[in-house]
PDB file of C-alpha atoms in Angstrom:
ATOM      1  CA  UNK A   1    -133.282   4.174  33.557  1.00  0.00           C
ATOM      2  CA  UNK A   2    -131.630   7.097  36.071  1.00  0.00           C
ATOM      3  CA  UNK A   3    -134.298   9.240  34.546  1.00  0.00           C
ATOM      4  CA  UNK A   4    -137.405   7.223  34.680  1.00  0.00           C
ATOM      5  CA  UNK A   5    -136.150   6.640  38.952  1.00  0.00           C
ATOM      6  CA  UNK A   6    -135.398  10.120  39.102  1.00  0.00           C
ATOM      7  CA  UNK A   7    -139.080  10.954  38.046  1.00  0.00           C
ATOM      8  CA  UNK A   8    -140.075   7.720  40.356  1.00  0.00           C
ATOM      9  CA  UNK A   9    -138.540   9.410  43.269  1.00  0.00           C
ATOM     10  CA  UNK A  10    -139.056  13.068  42.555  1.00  0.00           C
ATOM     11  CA  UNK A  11    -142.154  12.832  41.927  1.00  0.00           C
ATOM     12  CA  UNK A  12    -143.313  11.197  44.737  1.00  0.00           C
ATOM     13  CA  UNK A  13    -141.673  13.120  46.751  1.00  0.00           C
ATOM     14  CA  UNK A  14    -143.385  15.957  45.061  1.00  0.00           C
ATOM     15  CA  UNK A  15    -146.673  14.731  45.618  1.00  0.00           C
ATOM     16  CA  UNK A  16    -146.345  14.265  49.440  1.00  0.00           C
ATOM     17  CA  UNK A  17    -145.354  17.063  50.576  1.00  0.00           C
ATOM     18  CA  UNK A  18    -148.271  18.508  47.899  1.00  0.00           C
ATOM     19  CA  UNK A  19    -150.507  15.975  49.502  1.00  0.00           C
ATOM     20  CA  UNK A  20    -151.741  15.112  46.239  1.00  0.00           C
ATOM     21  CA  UNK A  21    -152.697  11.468  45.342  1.00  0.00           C
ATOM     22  CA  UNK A  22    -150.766  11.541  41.788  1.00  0.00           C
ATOM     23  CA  UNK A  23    -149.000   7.961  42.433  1.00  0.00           C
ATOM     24  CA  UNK A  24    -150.613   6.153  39.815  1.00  0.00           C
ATOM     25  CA  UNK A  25    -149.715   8.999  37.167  1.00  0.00           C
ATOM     26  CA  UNK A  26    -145.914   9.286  38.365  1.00  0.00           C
ATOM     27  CA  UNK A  27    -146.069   5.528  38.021  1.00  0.00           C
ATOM     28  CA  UNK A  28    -147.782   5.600  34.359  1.00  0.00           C
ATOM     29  CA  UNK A  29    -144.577   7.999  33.553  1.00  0.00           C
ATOM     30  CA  UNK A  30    -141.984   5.687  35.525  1.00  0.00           C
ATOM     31  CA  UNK A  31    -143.113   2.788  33.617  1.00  0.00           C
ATOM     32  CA  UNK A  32    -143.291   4.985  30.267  1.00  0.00           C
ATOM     33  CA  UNK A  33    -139.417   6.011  30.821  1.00  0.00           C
ATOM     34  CA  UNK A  34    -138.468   2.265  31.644  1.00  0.00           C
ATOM     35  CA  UNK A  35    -139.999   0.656  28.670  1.00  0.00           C
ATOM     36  CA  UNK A  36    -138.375   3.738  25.961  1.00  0.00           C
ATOM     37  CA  UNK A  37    -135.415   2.236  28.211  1.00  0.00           C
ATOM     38  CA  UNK A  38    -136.154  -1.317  27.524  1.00  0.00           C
ATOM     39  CA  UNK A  39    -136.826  -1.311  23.695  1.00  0.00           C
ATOM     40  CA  UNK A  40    -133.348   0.737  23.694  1.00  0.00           C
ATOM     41  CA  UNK A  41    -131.561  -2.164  25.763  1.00  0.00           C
ATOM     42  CA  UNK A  42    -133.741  -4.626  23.685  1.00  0.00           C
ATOM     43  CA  UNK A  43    -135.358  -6.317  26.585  1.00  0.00           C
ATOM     44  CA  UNK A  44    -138.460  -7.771  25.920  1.00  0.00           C
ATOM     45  CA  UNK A  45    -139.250  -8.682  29.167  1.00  0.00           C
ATOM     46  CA  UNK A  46    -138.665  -5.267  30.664  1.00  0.00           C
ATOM     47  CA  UNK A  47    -140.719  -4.036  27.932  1.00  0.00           C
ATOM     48  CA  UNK A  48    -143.673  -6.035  28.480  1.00  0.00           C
ATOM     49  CA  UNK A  49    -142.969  -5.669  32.474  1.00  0.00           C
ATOM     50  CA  UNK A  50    -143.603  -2.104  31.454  1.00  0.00           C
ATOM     51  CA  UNK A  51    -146.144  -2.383  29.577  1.00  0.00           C
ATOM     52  CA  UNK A  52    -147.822  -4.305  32.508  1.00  0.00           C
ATOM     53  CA  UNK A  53    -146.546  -1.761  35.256  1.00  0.00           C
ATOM     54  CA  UNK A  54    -148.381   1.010  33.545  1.00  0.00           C
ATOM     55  CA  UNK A  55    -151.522  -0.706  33.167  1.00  0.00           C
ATOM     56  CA  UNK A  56    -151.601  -1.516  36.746  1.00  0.00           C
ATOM     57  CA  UNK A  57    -150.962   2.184  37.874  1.00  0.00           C
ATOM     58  CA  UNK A  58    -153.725   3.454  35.291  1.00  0.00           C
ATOM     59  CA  UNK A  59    -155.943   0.584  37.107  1.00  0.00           C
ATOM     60  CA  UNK A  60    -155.155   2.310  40.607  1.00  0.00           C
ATOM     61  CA  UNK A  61    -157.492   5.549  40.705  1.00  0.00           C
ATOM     62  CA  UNK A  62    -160.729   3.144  39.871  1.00  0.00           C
ATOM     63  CA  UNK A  63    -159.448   0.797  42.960  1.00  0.00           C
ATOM     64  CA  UNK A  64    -160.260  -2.169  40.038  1.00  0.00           C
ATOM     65  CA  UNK A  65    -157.468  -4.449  42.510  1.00  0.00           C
ATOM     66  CA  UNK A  66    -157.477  -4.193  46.502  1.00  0.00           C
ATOM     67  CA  UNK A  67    -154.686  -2.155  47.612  1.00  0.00           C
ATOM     68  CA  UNK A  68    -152.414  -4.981  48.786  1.00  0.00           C
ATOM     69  CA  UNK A  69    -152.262  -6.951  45.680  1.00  0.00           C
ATOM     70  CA  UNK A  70    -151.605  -3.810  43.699  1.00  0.00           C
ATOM     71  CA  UNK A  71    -148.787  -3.085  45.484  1.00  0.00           C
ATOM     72  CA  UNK A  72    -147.422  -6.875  45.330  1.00  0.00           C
ATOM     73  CA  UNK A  73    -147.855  -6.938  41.823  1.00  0.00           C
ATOM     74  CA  UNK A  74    -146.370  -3.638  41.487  1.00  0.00           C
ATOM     75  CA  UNK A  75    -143.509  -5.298  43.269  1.00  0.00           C
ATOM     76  CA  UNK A  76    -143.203  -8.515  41.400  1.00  0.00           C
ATOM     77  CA  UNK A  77    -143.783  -6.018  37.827  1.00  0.00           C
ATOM     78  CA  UNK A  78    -140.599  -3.856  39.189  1.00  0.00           C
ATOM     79  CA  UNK A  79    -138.458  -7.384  40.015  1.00  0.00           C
ATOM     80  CA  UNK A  80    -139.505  -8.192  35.914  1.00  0.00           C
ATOM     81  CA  UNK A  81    -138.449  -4.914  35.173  1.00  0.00           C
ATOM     82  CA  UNK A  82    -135.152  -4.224  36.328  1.00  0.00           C
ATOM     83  CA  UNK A  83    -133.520  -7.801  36.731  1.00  0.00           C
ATOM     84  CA  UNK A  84    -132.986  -8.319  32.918  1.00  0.00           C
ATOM     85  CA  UNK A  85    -132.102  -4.595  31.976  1.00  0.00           C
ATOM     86  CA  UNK A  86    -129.126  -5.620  34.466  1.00  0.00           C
ATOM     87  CA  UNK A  87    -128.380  -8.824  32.972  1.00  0.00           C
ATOM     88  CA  UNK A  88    -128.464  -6.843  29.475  1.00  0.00           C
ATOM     89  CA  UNK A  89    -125.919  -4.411  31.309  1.00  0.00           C
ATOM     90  CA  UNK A  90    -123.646  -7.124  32.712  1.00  0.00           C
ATOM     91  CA  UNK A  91    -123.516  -8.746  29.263  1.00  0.00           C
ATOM     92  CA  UNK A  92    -122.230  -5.587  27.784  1.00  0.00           C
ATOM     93  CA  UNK A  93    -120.345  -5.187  30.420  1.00  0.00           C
ATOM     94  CA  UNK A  94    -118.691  -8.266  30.166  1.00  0.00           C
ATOM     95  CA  UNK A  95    -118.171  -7.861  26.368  1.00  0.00           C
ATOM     96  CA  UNK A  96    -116.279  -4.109  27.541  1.00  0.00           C
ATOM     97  CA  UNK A  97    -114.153  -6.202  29.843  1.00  0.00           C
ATOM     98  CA  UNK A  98    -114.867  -3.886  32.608  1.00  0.00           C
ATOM     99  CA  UNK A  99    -113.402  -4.605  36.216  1.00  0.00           C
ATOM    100  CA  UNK A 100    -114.985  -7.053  38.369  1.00  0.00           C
ATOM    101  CA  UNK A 101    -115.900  -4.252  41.188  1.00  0.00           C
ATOM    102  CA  UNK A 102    -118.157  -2.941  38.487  1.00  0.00           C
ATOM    103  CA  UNK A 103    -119.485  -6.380  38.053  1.00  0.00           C
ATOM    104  CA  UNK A 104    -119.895  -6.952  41.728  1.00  0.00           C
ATOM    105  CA  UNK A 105    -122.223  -3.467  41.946  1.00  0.00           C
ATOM    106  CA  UNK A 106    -124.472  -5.060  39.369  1.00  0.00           C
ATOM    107  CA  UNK A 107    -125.002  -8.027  41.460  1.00  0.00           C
ATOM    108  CA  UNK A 108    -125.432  -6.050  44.501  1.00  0.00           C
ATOM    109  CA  UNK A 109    -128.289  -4.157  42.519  1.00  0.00           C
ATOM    110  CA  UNK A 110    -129.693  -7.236  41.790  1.00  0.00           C
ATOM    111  CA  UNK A 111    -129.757  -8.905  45.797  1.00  0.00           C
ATOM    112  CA  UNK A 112    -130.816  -5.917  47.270  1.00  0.00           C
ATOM    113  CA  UNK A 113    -134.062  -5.684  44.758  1.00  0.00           C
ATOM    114  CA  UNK A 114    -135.100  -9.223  45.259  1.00  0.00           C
ATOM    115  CA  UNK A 115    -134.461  -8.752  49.111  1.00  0.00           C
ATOM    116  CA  UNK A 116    -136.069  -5.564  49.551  1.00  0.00           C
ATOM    117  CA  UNK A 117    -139.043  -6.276  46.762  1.00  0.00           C
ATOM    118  CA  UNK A 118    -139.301  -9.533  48.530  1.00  0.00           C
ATOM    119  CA  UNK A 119    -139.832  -7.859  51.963  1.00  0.00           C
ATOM    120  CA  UNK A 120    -142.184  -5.487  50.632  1.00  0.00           C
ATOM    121  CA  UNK A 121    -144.435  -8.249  49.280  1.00  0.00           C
ATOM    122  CA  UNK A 122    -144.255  -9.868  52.784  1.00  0.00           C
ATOM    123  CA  UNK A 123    -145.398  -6.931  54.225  1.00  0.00           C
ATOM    124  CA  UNK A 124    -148.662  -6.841  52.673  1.00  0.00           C
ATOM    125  CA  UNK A 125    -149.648 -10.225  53.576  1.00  0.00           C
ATOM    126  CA  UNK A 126    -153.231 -10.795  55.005  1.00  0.00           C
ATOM    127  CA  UNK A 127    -152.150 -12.239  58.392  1.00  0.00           C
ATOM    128  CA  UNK A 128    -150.275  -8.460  59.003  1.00  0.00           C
ATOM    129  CA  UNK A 129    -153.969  -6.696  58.163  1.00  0.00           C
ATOM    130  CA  UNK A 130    -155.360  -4.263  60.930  1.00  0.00           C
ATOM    131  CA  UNK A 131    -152.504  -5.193  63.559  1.00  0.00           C
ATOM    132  CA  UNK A 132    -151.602  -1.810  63.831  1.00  0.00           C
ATOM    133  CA  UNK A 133    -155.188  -0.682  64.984  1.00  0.00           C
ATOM    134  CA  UNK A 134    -155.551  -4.095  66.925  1.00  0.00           C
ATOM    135  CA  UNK A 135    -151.776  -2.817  68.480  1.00  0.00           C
ATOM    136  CA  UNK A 136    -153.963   1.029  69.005  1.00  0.00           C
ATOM    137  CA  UNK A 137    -156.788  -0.890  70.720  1.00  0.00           C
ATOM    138  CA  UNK A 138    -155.125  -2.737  72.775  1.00  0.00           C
ATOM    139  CA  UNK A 139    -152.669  -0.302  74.251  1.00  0.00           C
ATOM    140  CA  UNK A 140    -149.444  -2.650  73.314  1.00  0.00           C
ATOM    141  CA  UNK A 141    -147.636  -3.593  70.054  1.00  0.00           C
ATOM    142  CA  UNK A 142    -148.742  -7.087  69.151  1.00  0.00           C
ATOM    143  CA  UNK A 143    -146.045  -9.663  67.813  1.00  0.00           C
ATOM    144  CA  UNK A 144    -147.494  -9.235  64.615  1.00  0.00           C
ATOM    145  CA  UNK A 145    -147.193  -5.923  64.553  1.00  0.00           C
ATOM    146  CA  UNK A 146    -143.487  -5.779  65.830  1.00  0.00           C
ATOM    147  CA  UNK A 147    -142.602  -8.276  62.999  1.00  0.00           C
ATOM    148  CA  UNK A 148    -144.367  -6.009  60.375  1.00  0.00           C
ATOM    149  CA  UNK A 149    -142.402  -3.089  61.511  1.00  0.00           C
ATOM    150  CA  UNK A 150    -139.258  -5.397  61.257  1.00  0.00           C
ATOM    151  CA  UNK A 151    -140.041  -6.538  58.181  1.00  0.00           C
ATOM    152  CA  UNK A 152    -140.459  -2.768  56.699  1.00  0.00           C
ATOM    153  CA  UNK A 153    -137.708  -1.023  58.124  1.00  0.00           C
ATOM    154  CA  UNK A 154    -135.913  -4.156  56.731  1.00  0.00           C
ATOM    155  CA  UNK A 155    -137.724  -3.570  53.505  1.00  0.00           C
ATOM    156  CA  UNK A 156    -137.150  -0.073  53.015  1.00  0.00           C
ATOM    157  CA  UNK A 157    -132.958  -0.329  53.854  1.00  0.00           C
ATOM    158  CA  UNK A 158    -132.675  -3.027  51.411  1.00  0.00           C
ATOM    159  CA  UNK A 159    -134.108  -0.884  48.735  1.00  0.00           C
ATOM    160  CA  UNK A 160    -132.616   2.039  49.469  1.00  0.00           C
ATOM    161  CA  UNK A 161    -128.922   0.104  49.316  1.00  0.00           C
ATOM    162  CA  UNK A 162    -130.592  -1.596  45.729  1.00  0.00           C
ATOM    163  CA  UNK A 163    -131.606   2.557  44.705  1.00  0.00           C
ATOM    164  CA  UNK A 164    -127.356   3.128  45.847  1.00  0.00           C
ATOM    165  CA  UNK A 165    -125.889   0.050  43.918  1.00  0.00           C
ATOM    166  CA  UNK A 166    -128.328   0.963  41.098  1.00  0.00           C
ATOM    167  CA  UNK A 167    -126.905   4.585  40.437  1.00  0.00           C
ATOM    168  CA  UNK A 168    -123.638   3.604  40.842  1.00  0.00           C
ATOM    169  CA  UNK A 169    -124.280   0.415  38.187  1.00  0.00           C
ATOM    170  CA  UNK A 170    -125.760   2.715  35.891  1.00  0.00           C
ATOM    171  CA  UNK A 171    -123.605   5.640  35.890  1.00  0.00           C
ATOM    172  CA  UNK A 172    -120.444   3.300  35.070  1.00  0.00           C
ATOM    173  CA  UNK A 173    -122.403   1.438  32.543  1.00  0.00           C
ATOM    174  CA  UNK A 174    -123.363   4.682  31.043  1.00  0.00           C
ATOM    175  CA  UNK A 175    -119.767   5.843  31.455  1.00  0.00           C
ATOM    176  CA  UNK A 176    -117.614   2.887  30.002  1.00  0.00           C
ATOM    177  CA  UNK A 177    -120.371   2.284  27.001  1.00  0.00           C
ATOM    178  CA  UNK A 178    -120.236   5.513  25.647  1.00  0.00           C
ATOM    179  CA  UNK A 179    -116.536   5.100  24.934  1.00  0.00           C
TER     180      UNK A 179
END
């Protein structure tokens, strides 16, 4: 799982300061690393999430779905994806008897991905469409716009906290299961 976000992040990182329009195949490869991931945890819903994930980012060079409901079901796909691998890594966890501010980060991982997936769904809403050229046009930020902006920069701190709590979940899982 740290590898498949490392290539998540990396790569599209990579790719914009390239320029290049290589999201779908970093997400094809981030979906590939999660479901090797899955069928090692033995979660069949992050498997299939997976499975679903990279058929949706193989789907986005042919624009088969309008932009905003790829990227909500990209964001309800990563929600399927990463909620049981943590349940499968709290019951493990559990079964290690590991300490309950170990137990705690896990939830935190999973609060912050709900919230910030959540938000990033709400973002893409219809009623939010074009405010930012109507905001352009009109020489003033509209309400709409000002709550979009909220609702992003509310978004993207959530996830980056769930990206925090996720590393630090991971490493100690990785850490107290190998012993």
């Amino acid at each position: 799982m740290l590898i498949a976000l490392a290539v998540q992040l990396g790569g599209s990182l990579l790719a914009e300061m390239a320029n290049l329009d290589t999201a779908w195949l970093i997400g094809i490869l981030f979906y590939v690393l999660s479901g090797w991931a899955a069928v090692l945890l033995g979660s069949r819903l992050s498997l299939a999430a997976a499975i679903c994930g990279a058929g949706v980012c193989l789907a986005l060079p042919f624009s088969l779905l309008p932009q905003a409901a790829s990227l909500i079901l990209t964001n309800v796909i990563y929600i399927a994806l990463y909620l049981p691998v943590q349940r499968v890594f709290d019951q493990r966890l559990k079964i290690a008897e590991v300490s309950r501010a170990t137990l705690t980060i896990g939830r935190g991982w999973s609060l912050f991905t709900l919230i910030g997936r959540a938000l990033s769904i709400a973002d893409r809403l219809p009623y939010f469409a074009g405010q930012d050229k109507l905001s352009a046009a009109q020489g003033h930020f509209t309400a709409l716009f000002q709550a979009q902006l909220a609702i992003e920069v509310a978004g993207l701190l959530a996830v980056v906290i769930s990206y925090v709590f996720m590393v630090r979940y991971l490493w100690r899982a990785k850490n107290l299961l190998t012993d």
